[in-house]
Coordinates of C-alpha atoms in Angstrom, one line a residue:
X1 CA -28.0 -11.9 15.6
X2 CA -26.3 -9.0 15.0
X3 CA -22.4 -8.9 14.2
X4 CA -20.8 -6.7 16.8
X5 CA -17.7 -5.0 15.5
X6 CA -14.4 -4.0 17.4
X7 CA -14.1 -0.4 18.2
X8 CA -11.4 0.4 15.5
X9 CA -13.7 -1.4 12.7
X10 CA -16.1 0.7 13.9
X11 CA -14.6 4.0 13.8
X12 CA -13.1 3.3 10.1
X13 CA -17.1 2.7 9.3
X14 CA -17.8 6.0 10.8
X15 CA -15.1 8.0 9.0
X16 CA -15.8 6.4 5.6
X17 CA -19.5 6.9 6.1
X18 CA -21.5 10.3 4.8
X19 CA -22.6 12.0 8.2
X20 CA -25.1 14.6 7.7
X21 CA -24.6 17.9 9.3
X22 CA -26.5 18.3 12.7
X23 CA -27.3 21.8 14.3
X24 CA -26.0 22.1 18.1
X25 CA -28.7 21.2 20.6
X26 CA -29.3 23.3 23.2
X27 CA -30.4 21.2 25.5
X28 CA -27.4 19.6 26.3
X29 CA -23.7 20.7 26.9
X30 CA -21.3 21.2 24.6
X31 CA -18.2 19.1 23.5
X32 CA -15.2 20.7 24.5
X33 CA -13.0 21.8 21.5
X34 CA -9.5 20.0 21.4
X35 CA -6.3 22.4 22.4
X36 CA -4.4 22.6 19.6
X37 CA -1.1 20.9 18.7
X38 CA 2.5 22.1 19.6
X39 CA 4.2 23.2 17.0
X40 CA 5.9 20.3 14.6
X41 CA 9.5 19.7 14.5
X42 CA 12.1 17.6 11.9
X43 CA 11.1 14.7 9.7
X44 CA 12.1 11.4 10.7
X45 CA 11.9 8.0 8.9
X46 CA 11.2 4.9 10.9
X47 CA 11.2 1.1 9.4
X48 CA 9.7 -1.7 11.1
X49 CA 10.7 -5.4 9.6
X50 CA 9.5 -8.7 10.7
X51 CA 11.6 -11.9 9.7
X52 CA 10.7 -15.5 10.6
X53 CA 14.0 -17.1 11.5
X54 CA 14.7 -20.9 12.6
X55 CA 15.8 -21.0 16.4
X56 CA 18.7 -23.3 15.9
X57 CA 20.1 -20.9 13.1
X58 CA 19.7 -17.6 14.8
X59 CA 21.1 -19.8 18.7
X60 CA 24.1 -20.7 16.6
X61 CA 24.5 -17.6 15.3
X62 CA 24.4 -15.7 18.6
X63 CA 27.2 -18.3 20.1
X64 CA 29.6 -17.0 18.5
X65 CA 28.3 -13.2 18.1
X66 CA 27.4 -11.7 21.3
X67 CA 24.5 -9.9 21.7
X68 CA 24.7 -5.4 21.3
X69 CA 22.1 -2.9 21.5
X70 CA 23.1 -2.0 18.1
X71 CA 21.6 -5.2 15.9
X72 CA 23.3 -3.6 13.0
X73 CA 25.4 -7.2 12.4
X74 CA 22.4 -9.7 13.1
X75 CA 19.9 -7.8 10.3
X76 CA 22.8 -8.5 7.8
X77 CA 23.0 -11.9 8.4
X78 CA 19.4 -12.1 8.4
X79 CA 19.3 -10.4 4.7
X80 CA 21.8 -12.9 3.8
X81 CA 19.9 -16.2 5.3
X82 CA 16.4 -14.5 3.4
X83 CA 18.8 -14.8 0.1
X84 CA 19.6 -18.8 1.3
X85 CA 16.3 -19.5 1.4
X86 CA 16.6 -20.2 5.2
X87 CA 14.8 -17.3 6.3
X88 CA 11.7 -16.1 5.7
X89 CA 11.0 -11.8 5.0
X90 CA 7.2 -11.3 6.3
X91 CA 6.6 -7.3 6.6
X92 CA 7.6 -3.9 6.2
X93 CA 6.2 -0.6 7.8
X94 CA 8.0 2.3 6.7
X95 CA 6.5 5.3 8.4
X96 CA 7.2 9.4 7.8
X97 CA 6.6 11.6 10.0
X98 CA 7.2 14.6 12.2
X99 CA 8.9 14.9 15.4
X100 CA 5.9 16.6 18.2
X101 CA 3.0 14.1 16.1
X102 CA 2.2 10.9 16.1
X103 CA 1.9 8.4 13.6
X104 CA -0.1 5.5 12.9
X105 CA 0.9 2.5 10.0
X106 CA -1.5 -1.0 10.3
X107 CA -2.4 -3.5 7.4
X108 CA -5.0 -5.8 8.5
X109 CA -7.5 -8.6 7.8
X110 CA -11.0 -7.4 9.1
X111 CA -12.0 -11.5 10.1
X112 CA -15.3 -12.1 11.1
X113 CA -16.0 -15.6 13.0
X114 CA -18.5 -17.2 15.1
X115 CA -18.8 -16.7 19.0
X116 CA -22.4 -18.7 19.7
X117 CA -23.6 -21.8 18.1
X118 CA -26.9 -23.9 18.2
X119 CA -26.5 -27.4 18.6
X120 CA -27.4 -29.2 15.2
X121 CA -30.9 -30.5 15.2
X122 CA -29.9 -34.1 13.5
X123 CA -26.7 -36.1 13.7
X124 CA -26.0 -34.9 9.7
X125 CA -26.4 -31.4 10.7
X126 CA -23.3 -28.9 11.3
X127 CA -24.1 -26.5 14.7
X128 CA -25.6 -23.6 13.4
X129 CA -23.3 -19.9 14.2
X130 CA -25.7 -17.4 16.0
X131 CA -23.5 -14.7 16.8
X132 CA -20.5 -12.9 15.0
X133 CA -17.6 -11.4 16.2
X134 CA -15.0 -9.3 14.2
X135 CA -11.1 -8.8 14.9
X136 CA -8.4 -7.1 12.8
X137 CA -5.4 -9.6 12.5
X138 CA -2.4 -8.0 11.1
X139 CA 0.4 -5.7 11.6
X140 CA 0.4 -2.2 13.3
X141 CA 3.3 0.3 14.3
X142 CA 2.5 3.6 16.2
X143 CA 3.7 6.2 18.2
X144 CA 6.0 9.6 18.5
X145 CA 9.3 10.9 17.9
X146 CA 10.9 13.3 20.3
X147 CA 14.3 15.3 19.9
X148 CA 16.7 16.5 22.7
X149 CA 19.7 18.4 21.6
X150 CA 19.9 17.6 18.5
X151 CA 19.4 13.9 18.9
X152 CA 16.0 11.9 17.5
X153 CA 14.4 9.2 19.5
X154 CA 11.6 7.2 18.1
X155 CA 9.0 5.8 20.7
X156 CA 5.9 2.8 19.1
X157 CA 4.9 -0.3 19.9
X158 CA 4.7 -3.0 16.9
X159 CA 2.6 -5.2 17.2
X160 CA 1.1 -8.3 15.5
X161 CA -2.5 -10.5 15.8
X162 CA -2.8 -14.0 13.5
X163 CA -4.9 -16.7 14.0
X164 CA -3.4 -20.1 15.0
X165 CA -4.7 -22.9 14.2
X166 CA -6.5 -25.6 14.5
X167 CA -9.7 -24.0 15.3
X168 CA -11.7 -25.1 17.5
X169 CA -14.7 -27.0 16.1
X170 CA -18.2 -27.0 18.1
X171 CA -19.1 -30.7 16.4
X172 CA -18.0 -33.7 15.2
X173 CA -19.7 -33.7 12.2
X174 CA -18.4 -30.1 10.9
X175 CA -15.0 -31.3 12.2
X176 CA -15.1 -34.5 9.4
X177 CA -16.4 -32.6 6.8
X178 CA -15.3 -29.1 7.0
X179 CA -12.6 -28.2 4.3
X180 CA -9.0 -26.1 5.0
X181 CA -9.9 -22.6 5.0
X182 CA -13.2 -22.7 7.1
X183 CA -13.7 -20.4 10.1
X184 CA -14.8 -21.8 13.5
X185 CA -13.7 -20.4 17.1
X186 CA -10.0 -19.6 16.3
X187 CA -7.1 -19.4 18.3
X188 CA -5.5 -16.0 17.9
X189 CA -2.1 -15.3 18.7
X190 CA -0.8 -11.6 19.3
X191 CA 3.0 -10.1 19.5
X192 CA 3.8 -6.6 21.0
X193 CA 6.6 -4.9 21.9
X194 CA 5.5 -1.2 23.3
X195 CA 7.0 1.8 24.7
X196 CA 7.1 4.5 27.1
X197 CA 4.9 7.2 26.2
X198 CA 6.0 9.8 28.2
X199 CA 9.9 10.8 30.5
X200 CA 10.4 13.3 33.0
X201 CA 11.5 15.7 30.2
X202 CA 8.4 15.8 28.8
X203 CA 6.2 16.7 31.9
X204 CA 8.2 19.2 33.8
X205 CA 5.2 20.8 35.8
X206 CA 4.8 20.9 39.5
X207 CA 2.3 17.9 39.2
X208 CA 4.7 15.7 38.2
X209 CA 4.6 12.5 40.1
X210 CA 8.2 11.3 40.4
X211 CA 7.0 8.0 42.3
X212 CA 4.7 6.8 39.6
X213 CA 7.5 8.2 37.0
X214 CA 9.7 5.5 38.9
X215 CA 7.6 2.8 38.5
X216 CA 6.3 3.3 34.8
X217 CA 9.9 3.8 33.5
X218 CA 10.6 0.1 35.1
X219 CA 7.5 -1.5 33.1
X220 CA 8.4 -0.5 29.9
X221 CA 10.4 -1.0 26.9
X222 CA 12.9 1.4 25.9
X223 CA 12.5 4.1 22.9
X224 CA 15.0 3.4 19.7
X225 CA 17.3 6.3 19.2
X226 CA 18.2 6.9 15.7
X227 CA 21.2 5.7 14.1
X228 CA 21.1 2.2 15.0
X229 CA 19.2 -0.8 14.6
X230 CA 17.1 -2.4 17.4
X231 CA 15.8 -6.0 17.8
X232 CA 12.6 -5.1 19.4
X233 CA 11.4 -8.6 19.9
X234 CA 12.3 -12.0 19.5
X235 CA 9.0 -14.5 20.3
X236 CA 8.1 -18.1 19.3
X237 CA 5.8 -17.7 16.1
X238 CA 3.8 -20.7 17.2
X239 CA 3.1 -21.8 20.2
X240 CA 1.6 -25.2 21.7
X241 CA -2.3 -25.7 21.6
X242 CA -3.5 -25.3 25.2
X243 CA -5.0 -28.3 26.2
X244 CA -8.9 -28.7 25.7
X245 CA -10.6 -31.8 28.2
X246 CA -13.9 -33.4 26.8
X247 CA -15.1 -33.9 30.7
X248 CA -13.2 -33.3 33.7
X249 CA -12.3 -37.1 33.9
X250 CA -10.6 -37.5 30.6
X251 CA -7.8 -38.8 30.6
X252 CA -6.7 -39.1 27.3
X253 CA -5.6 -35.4 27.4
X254 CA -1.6 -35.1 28.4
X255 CA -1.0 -32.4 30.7
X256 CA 2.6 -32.6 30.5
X257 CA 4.2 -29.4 28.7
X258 CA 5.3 -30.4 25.3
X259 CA 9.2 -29.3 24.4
X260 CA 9.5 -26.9 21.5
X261 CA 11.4 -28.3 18.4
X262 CA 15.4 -26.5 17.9
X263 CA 14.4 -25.5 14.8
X264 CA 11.2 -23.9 15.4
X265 CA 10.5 -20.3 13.7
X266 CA 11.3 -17.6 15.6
X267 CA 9.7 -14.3 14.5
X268 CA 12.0 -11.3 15.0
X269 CA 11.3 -7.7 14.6
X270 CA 13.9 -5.0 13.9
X271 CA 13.2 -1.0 14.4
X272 CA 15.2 1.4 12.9
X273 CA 15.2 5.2 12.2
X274 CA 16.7 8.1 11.3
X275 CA 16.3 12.3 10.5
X276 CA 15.0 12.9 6.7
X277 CA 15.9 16.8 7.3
X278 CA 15.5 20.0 9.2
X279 CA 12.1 22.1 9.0
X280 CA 12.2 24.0 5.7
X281 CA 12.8 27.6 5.5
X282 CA 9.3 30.2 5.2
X283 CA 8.0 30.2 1.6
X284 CA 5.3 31.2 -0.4
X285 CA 2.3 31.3 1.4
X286 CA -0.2 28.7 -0.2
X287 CA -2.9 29.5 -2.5
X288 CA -6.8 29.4 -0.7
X289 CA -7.2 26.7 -3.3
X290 CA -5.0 23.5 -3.8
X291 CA -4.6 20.3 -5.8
X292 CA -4.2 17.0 -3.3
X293 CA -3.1 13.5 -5.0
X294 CA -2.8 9.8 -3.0
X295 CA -1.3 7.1 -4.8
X296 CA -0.8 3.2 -3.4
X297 CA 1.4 1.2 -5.7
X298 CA 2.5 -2.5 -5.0
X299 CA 6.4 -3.3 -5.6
X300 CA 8.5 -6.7 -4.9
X301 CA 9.1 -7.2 -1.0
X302 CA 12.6 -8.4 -1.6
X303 CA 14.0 -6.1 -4.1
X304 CA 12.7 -3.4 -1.8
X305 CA 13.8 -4.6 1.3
X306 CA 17.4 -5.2 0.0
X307 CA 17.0 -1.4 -1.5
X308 CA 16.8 -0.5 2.2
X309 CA 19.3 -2.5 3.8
X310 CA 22.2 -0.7 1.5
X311 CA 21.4 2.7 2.4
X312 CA 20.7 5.0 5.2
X313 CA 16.7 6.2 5.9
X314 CA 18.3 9.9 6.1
X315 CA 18.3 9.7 2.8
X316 CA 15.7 7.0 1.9
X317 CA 12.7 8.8 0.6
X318 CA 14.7 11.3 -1.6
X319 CA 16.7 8.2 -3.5
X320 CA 13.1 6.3 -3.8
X321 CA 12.2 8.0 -6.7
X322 CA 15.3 6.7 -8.7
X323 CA 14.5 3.2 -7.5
X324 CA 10.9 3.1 -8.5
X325 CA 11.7 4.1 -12.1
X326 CA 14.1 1.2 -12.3
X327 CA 11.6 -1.4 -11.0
X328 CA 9.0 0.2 -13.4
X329 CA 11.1 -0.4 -16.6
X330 CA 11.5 -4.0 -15.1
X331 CA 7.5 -4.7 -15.0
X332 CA 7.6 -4.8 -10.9
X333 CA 5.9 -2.0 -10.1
X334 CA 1.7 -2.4 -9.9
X335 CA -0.6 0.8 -9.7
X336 CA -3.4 0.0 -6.5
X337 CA -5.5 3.0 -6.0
X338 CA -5.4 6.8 -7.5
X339 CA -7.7 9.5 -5.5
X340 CA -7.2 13.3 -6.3
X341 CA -9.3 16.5 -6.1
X342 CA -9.2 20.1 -4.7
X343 CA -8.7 21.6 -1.2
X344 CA -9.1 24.4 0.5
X345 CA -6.7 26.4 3.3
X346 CA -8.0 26.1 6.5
X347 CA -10.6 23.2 6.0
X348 CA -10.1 19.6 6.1
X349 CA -9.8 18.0 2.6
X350 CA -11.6 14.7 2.2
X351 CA -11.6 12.7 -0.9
X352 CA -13.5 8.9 -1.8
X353 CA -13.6 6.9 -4.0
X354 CA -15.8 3.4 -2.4
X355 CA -18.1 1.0 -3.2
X356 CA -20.7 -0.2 -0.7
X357 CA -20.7 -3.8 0.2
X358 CA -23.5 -5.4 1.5
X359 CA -23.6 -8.7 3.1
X360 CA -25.6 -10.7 5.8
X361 CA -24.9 -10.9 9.2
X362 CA -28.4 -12.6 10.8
X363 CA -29.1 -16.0 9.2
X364 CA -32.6 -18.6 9.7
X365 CA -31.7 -21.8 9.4
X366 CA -33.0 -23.4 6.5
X367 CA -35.6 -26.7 7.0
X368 CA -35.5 -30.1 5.8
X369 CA -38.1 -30.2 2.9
X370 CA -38.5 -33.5 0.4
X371 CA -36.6 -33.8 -2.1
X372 CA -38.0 -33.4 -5.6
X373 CA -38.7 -36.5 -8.4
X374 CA -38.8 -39.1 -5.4
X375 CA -35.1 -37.7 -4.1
X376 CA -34.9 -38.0 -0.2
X377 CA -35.0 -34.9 2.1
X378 CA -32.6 -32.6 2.2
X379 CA -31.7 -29.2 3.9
X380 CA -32.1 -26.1 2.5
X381 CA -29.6 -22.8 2.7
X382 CA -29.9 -20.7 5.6
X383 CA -32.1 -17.3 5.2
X384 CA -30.6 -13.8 5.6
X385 CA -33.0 -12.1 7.7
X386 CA -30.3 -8.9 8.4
X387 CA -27.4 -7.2 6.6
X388 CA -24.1 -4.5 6.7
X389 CA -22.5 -2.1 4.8
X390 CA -19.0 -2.1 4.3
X391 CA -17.0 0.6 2.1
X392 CA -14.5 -0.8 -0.2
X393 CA -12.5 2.0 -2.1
X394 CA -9.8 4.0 -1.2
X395 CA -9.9 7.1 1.1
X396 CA -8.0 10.5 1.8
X397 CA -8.1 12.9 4.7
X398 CA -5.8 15.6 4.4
X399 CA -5.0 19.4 6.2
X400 CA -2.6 22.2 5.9
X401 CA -1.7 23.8 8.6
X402 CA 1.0 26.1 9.2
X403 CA 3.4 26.8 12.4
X404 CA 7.3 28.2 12.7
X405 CA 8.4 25.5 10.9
X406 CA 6.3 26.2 7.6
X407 CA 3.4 24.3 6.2
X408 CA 2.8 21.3 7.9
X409 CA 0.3 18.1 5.5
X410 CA -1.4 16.1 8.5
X411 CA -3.1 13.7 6.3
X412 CA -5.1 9.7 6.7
X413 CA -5.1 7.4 4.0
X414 CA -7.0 4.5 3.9
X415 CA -7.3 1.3 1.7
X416 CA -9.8 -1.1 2.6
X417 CA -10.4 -4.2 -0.6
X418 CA -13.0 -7.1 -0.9
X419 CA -11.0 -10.0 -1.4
X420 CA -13.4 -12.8 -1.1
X421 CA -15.6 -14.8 1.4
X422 CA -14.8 -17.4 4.4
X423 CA -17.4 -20.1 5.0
X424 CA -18.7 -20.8 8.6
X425 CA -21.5 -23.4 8.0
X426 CA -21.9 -26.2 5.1
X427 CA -24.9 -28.6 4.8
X428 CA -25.4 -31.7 3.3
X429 CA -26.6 -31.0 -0.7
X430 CA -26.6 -33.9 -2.8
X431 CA -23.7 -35.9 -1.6
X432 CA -21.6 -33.0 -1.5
X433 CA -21.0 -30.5 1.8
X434 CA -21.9 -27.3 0.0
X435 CA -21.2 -23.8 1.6
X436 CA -24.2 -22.4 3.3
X437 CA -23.4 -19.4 5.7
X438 CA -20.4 -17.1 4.6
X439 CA -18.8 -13.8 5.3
X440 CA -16.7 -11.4 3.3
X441 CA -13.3 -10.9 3.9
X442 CA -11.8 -7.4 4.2
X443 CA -8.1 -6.4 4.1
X444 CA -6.8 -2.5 5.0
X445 CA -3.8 -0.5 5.0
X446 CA -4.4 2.7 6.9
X447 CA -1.8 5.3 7.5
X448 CA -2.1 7.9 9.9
X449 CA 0.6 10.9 9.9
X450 CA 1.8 14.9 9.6
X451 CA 4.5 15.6 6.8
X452 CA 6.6 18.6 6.3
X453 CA 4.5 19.9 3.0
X454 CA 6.8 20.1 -0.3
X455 CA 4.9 21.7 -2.7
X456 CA 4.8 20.1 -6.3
X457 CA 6.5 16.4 -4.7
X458 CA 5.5 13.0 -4.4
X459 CA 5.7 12.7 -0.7
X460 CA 6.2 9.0 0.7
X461 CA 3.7 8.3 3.4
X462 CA 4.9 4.6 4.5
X463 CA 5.0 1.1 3.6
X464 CA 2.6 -1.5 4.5
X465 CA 1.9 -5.0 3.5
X466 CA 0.3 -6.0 0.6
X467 CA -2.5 -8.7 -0.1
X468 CA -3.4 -11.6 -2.2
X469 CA -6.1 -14.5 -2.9
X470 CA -8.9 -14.1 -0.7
X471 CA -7.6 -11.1 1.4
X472 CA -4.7 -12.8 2.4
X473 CA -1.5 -11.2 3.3
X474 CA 1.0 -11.5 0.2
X475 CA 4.6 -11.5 1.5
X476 CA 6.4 -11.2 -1.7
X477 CA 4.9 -7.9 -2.4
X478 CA 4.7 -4.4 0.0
X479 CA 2.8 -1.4 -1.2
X480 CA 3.8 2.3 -0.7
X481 CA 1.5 5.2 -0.4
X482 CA 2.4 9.0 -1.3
X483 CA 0.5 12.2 -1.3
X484 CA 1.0 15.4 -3.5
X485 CA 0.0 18.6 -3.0
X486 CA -0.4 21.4 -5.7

């Protein structure tokens, strides 16, 4: 059985993975080359928050503060319940960028779970997974920024993929003895709040189709000009189980919808943005030969999320520095991952620094033999019969370009950590349900972006979420990523 990855876990394997050179066959026609990009404009600064907030709170809240299209008031009083205890801050993208280029920000859990099962082949025997299936849960913010006379509008969806549980468990025996933590046929549940990727403005040619304009501008959201806060969604974090029927005639199943508790979590996402400064002026052209530097450190969500809340992102990622030096002396900065080396003008820069990971992904399922000195039979651990390769390490893709705004840094940085294993199968060893099949588990933050190039700087990427015990997401912490160019 072979595990069968989703496309973006299978493009990260590609980019992180050595590719030989191949000469151009020609037998069959070649690739078209890619038009290159328009030329960049202004840096922008965008921050994506999610909160969990009780209904009850935020309903009685609203009553007597009635709702704007600036959310400016409501993310205060959010800060303030976060401080009470009575809220609940879960992540932070902060994303830099360009205006004309898109960006990309996602921290994710690569989880790998069963889709086929065997049925067990005794009544003390869990159903065996044949078939393996992987999906990135976590957090992701993308899109553009565009800027008409003089004003910046950000346009990216956020979205959000976690597993709800309970799973659902293909036998009655694994259901009895499975421990919290194993991985069955989960229930995943996804947020997203998108955007329109493209206006009138931006497709003023004769083939403009103003009917379909009409009708796409109705569908979706609107785009967050800067300057103000946005709630971009508000959604029910959890949601009742649907309802699952052992035969058609059962009728122990209600099919009456179940009423959602007043003080259910609510999860709330807030965009905001602003201009970080005008294209620089011409300088000295670079040298053929440069020094590139990545750095991912880990700081306290809190203190970093109130650091944001007091100021404006125009001038966020110039005051960071001054910030980070204070949460140094005060122990609360943690160093992640360091990657530097040389580049060249005109060629694309890319640094590694991984360990392969290899693991199983076919299993035989182990026999029944007798048990030694008189001991009754017993089951023995399933057999790897085929494996992967996963990269662990940290990863930077960078390239200087230059247009009428000056040099322009369109970089990808990648952190991808092996944070433990989940167990999808146990048998029977000695009295004691012992795991048998398991799977690693993968977390990554991955930024995606084009910065305005300041020779000699620490340049802040973004902001992503950070990750604890077994891969797990860590809300307390957020890490931060900058590049350097010498």
């Amino acid at each position: 059985m072979k595990t069968i990855f989703s496309s973006v876990l299978l493009s990260l394997a590609i980019l992180l993975a050595p590719c030989p050179a191949q000469e151009a066959n020609p037998y069959l026609g070649q690739q078209e080359e890619k038009a290159p990009l328009g030329p960049s404009g202004d840096s922008f600064l965008t921050l994506t928050e999610h909160v969990l907030v009780p209904a009850d709170l935020l309903d009685s809240w609203l009553a007597g503060n009635p709702t704007k299209e600036d959310a400016s008031e409501l993310r205060a009083a959010v800060q303030r319940w976060i401080h009470e205890g009575k809220a609940t801050l879960d992540h932070s993208a902060l994303s830099a960028g360009t205006v004309g280029r898109v960006f990309r920000n996602e921290s994710t859990l690569e989880q790998i779970y069963a889709t086929e099962y065997i049925p067990p082949s005794s009544p003390e025997e869990w159903a065996g997974p044949t078939s393996f299936e992987t999906r990135n849960m976590g957090y992701g913010s993308n899109g553009d920024a565009v800027q008409r006379k003089g004003e910046l509008t950000i346009r990216q969806k956020a979205e959000l993929c976690k597993i709800m549980l309970p799973h659902r468990v293909p036998d009655k025996v694994s259901e009895e003895s499975s421990q919290p933590g194993d991985i069955f046929v989960p229930n995943f549940r996804v947020f997203f709040a998108g955007h329109a990727p493209w206006t009138r403005e931006d497709s003023p040619d004769d083939t403009f189709d103003a009917e379909l304009f009409q009708r796409h501008r109705k569908s979706a959201p609107p785009s967050y000009p800067a300057g103000k806060i946005y709630l971009a969604l508000r959604a029910d974090e959890d949601l009742p189980e649907p309802i699952v029927k052992k035969s058609p005639d059962d009728k122990s199943a209600s099919e009456a919808p179940t009423p959602l508790p007043a003080n259910r979590l609510l999860r709330l996402i807030f965009v905001r943005s602003d201009m970080t400064g005008s294209t620089p002026g011409s300088s000295d052209p670079l040298p053929t030969d440069y020094h590139v530097s990545g750095k991912i450190i880990s700081v306290d969500h809190l203190a970093f999320s109130d650091w944001l809340q007091g100021r404006d992102l125009a001038t966020a990622s110039s005051e960071l520095d001054q910030a980070l030096e204070t949460w140094n002396e005060d122990g609360k900065v943690k160093i992640l991952r360091n990657i530097s080396g040389g580049g060249r003008n005109g060629t694309r820069t890319s640094l590694s620094d991984i360990k392969e990971v290899i693991y199983p992904t076919e299993f035989e399922p182990g026999k029944r033999e007798p048990g030694a000195d008189g001991k009754s039979t017993q089951w023995e651990f399933a057999l790897a019969t085929a494996f992967e390769t996963r990269n662990v390490g940290g990863s930077l893709d960078t390239e200087i370009e230059s247009d009428e705004g000056g040099p322009l840094l369109n970089l990808a940085f990648d952190r991808v950590a092996h944070g433990g294993f989940s167990v999808h199968h146990r048998i029977l060893r000695d009295g004691e349900w012992v795991p048998d099949i398991t799977m690693p588990l993968f977390s990554c933050n991955n930024w995606n972006t084009s910065l305005r190039l300041k020779r000699g700087e620490w340049m802040l990427v973004g902001s992503g979420s950070a990750f604890g015990e077994n891969s797990q997401f860590d809300p307390s912490r957020v890490v931060l990523a900058f590049v350097k160019v010498e």
